[in-house]
């Protein structure tokens, strides 16, 4: 035990340091999302995240948008607890058979324009879980998808670029 304690004191962390986000690029992207959403909606963009069966890798990147490095709420983007308050559904993972109905009900509860963004490779076609008896496929197998953001998982910057593309393409 003493050996282990000593080793942990001298060894240092084994994890890699997080890449430093470019503050200027991030501020520009977030300000752009905010500006377009104000033009389109007259207010900030509200996002509801739905995990339809992901491995949680995509969630870690989505949650990063709210952490102290990115802190996107300062630019007006908000994650909301209810689909009734959301403009966009960010859906991750392959859609599992157990989550299908919940996803459909979430979509029905979302007011217009109810944009759906499929996040990650699994959300496109099931990804590594494709063909599993427990999955019904990608998000488009259940809902009309407005945009797909590729990646396994996509980075927070890729997520922001995707939201800009969504707002611009639906303008
Ligand atoms: S795309 Fe990758 S990170 Fe996202 S749910 Fe699938 S396996 Fe996990």
Short mmCIF file of C-alpha atoms and ligand atoms in Angstrom, two decimals:
data_model
loop_
_atom_site.label_atom_id
_atom_site.label_comp_id
_atom_site.label_asym_id
_atom_site.label_seq_id
_atom_site.Cartn_x
_atom_site.Cartn_y
_atom_site.Cartn_z
CA UNK A 1 0.00 0.00 0.00
CA UNK A 2 2.81 2.39 0.91
CA UNK A 3 4.53 1.53 -2.36
CA UNK A 4 1.35 2.33 -4.26
CA UNK A 5 0.91 5.65 -2.48
CA UNK A 6 4.52 6.63 -3.19
CA UNK A 7 4.15 5.63 -6.84
CA UNK A 8 1.02 7.74 -7.26
CA UNK A 9 2.83 10.72 -5.70
CA UNK A 10 5.85 10.61 -8.02
CA UNK A 11 4.20 9.35 -11.18
CA UNK A 12 1.79 12.18 -11.96
CA UNK A 13 -1.47 11.87 -13.94
CA UNK A 14 -1.73 9.33 -16.76
CA UNK A 15 -4.42 11.23 -18.63
CA UNK A 16 -3.59 13.54 -21.50
CA UNK A 17 -4.16 17.25 -20.98
CA UNK A 18 -7.30 18.56 -22.66
CA UNK A 19 -6.61 20.47 -25.89
CA UNK A 20 -6.93 24.19 -25.32
CA UNK A 21 -9.92 25.52 -27.26
CA UNK A 22 -9.27 28.54 -29.42
CA UNK A 23 -11.16 31.21 -27.50
CA UNK A 24 -11.41 33.52 -30.52
CA UNK A 25 -12.67 30.80 -32.89
CA UNK A 26 -15.11 29.53 -30.29
CA UNK A 27 -16.49 33.00 -29.55
CA UNK A 28 -16.91 33.61 -33.28
CA UNK A 29 -18.79 30.33 -33.84
CA UNK A 30 -21.03 30.78 -30.79
CA UNK A 31 -21.76 34.42 -31.64
CA UNK A 32 -22.72 33.31 -35.14
CA UNK A 33 -25.19 30.71 -33.81
CA UNK A 34 -26.62 33.34 -31.49
CA UNK A 35 -26.94 35.94 -34.23
CA UNK A 36 -28.67 33.57 -36.69
CA UNK A 37 -31.01 32.21 -34.02
CA UNK A 38 -32.00 35.75 -33.02
CA UNK A 39 -32.74 36.51 -36.67
CA UNK A 40 -34.66 33.26 -37.19
CA UNK A 41 -36.40 32.86 -33.85
CA UNK A 42 -36.20 36.31 -32.27
CA UNK A 43 -34.38 34.82 -29.27
CA UNK A 44 -31.65 32.38 -28.25
CA UNK A 45 -31.53 28.81 -29.46
CA UNK A 46 -32.87 26.19 -27.05
CA UNK A 47 -31.59 22.66 -27.33
CA UNK A 48 -32.90 19.41 -25.92
CA UNK A 49 -30.44 16.52 -25.95
CA UNK A 50 -31.84 13.02 -26.41
CA UNK A 51 -29.71 9.93 -25.89
CA UNK A 52 -31.43 7.29 -28.00
CA UNK A 53 -28.91 4.59 -27.08
CA UNK A 54 -25.39 5.99 -27.42
CA UNK A 55 -22.25 4.79 -25.65
CA UNK A 56 -22.20 8.24 -23.96
CA UNK A 57 -19.12 9.36 -25.88
CA UNK A 58 -21.24 11.83 -27.84
CA UNK A 59 -22.84 13.05 -24.58
CA UNK A 60 -19.42 13.86 -23.14
CA UNK A 61 -18.73 16.18 -26.07
CA UNK A 62 -22.19 17.74 -25.92
CA UNK A 63 -21.84 18.29 -22.18
CA UNK A 64 -18.48 19.93 -22.84
CA UNK A 65 -20.35 22.79 -24.49
CA UNK A 66 -21.53 23.73 -21.00
CA UNK A 67 -18.31 23.14 -19.07
CA UNK A 68 -15.93 25.83 -17.85
CA UNK A 69 -13.80 25.62 -21.00
CA UNK A 70 -16.61 26.32 -23.48
CA UNK A 71 -19.40 27.72 -21.26
CA UNK A 72 -21.72 28.35 -24.19
CA UNK A 73 -24.57 29.70 -22.16
CA UNK A 74 -22.68 32.99 -22.03
CA UNK A 75 -23.38 33.26 -25.79
CA UNK A 76 -27.07 32.58 -25.35
CA UNK A 77 -27.27 28.88 -26.27
CA UNK A 78 -29.37 27.01 -23.76
CA UNK A 79 -29.90 23.34 -23.01
CA UNK A 80 -33.44 22.85 -21.78
CA UNK A 81 -34.92 20.08 -19.65
CA UNK A 82 -38.15 19.69 -21.60
CA UNK A 83 -38.74 19.19 -25.32
CA UNK A 84 -41.67 21.63 -24.94
CA UNK A 85 -39.12 24.43 -24.58
CA UNK A 86 -36.77 23.28 -27.35
CA UNK A 87 -36.12 24.42 -30.91
CA UNK A 88 -33.64 21.67 -31.70
CA UNK A 89 -33.41 18.04 -30.69
CA UNK A 90 -29.81 16.81 -30.60
CA UNK A 91 -30.17 13.04 -30.87
CA UNK A 92 -27.23 10.72 -30.23
CA UNK A 93 -26.61 7.03 -30.68
CA UNK A 94 -28.33 4.35 -32.67
CA UNK A 95 -32.01 4.28 -31.81
CA UNK A 96 -32.55 1.30 -29.59
CA UNK A 97 -35.81 -0.61 -29.64
CA UNK A 98 -36.42 0.50 -26.05
CA UNK A 99 -35.89 4.18 -26.83
CA UNK A 100 -37.89 4.34 -30.05
CA UNK A 101 -41.20 5.29 -28.47
CA UNK A 102 -39.58 7.79 -26.08
CA UNK A 103 -37.88 9.46 -29.05
CA UNK A 104 -41.12 9.66 -31.02
CA UNK A 105 -42.94 11.12 -28.01
CA UNK A 106 -40.16 13.66 -27.45
CA UNK A 107 -40.45 14.74 -31.09
CA UNK A 108 -44.22 15.11 -30.84
CA UNK A 109 -43.80 17.24 -27.69
CA UNK A 110 -41.39 19.65 -29.42
CA UNK A 111 -43.03 22.79 -30.84
CA UNK A 112 -42.39 23.94 -34.42
CA UNK A 113 -39.91 24.27 -36.07
CA UNK A 114 -38.71 21.08 -34.24
CA UNK A 115 -35.40 20.63 -36.01
CA UNK A 116 -33.73 17.26 -35.53
CA UNK A 117 -29.94 16.96 -35.56
CA UNK A 118 -28.45 13.48 -35.55
CA UNK A 119 -25.13 13.63 -33.69
CA UNK A 120 -22.34 11.11 -34.28
CA UNK A 121 -21.74 8.19 -36.61
CA UNK A 122 -24.14 5.92 -34.73
CA UNK A 123 -26.99 8.40 -35.23
CA UNK A 124 -26.49 8.21 -39.00
CA UNK A 125 -26.93 4.48 -39.54
CA UNK A 126 -26.39 2.69 -36.25
CA UNK A 127 -22.59 2.89 -36.57
CA UNK A 128 -20.78 0.18 -34.62
CA UNK A 129 -24.13 -1.02 -33.26
CA UNK A 130 -25.65 -1.44 -36.71
CA UNK A 131 -27.34 -4.81 -37.17
CA UNK A 132 -27.81 -5.39 -33.45
CA UNK A 133 -31.13 -6.98 -32.52
CA UNK A 134 -31.54 -4.19 -29.94
CA UNK A 135 -31.35 -1.31 -32.47
CA UNK A 136 -33.82 -0.09 -35.05
CA UNK A 137 -31.12 1.88 -36.93
CA UNK A 138 -30.07 5.50 -37.23
CA UNK A 139 -32.23 8.44 -36.17
CA UNK A 140 -33.67 8.83 -39.68
CA UNK A 141 -35.28 5.38 -39.30
CA UNK A 142 -37.60 6.99 -36.75
CA UNK A 143 -37.67 10.78 -37.29
CA UNK A 144 -37.13 13.22 -40.17
CA UNK A 145 -33.52 14.38 -39.73
CA UNK A 146 -32.58 17.94 -40.75
CA UNK A 147 -28.84 17.59 -40.27
CA UNK A 148 -26.26 14.96 -39.44
CA UNK A 149 -23.05 15.90 -37.63
CA UNK A 150 -20.49 13.15 -38.28
CA UNK A 151 -17.78 11.99 -35.90
CA UNK A 152 -17.19 9.39 -33.24
CA UNK A 153 -17.73 11.52 -31.30
CA UNK A 154 -17.91 14.96 -32.95
CA UNK A 155 -15.96 17.68 -31.11
CA UNK A 156 -17.72 20.66 -29.47
CA UNK A 157 -16.45 22.84 -32.32
CA UNK A 158 -17.94 20.44 -34.89
CA UNK A 159 -21.24 20.59 -32.98
CA UNK A 160 -21.25 24.39 -33.18
CA UNK A 161 -20.44 24.33 -36.89
CA UNK A 162 -23.31 21.88 -37.35
CA UNK A 163 -25.77 24.16 -35.55
CA UNK A 164 -24.71 27.06 -37.77
CA UNK A 165 -25.19 24.89 -40.88
CA UNK A 166 -28.64 23.89 -39.61
CA UNK A 167 -29.77 27.47 -38.97
CA UNK A 168 -28.40 28.67 -42.30
CA UNK A 169 -29.87 25.81 -44.30
CA UNK A 170 -33.34 26.26 -42.84
CA UNK A 171 -33.29 30.08 -43.22
S1 LIG B 1 -20.74 7.91 -32.54
FE1 LIG B 1 -19.06 7.03 -31.31
S2 LIG B 1 -19.09 8.22 -29.40
FE2 LIG B 1 -21.07 8.57 -30.41
S3 LIG B 1 -22.44 7.00 -29.56
FE3 LIG B 1 -21.53 6.11 -31.39
S4 LIG B 1 -19.73 4.96 -30.68
FE4 LIG B 1 -20.33 6.39 -29.04
#
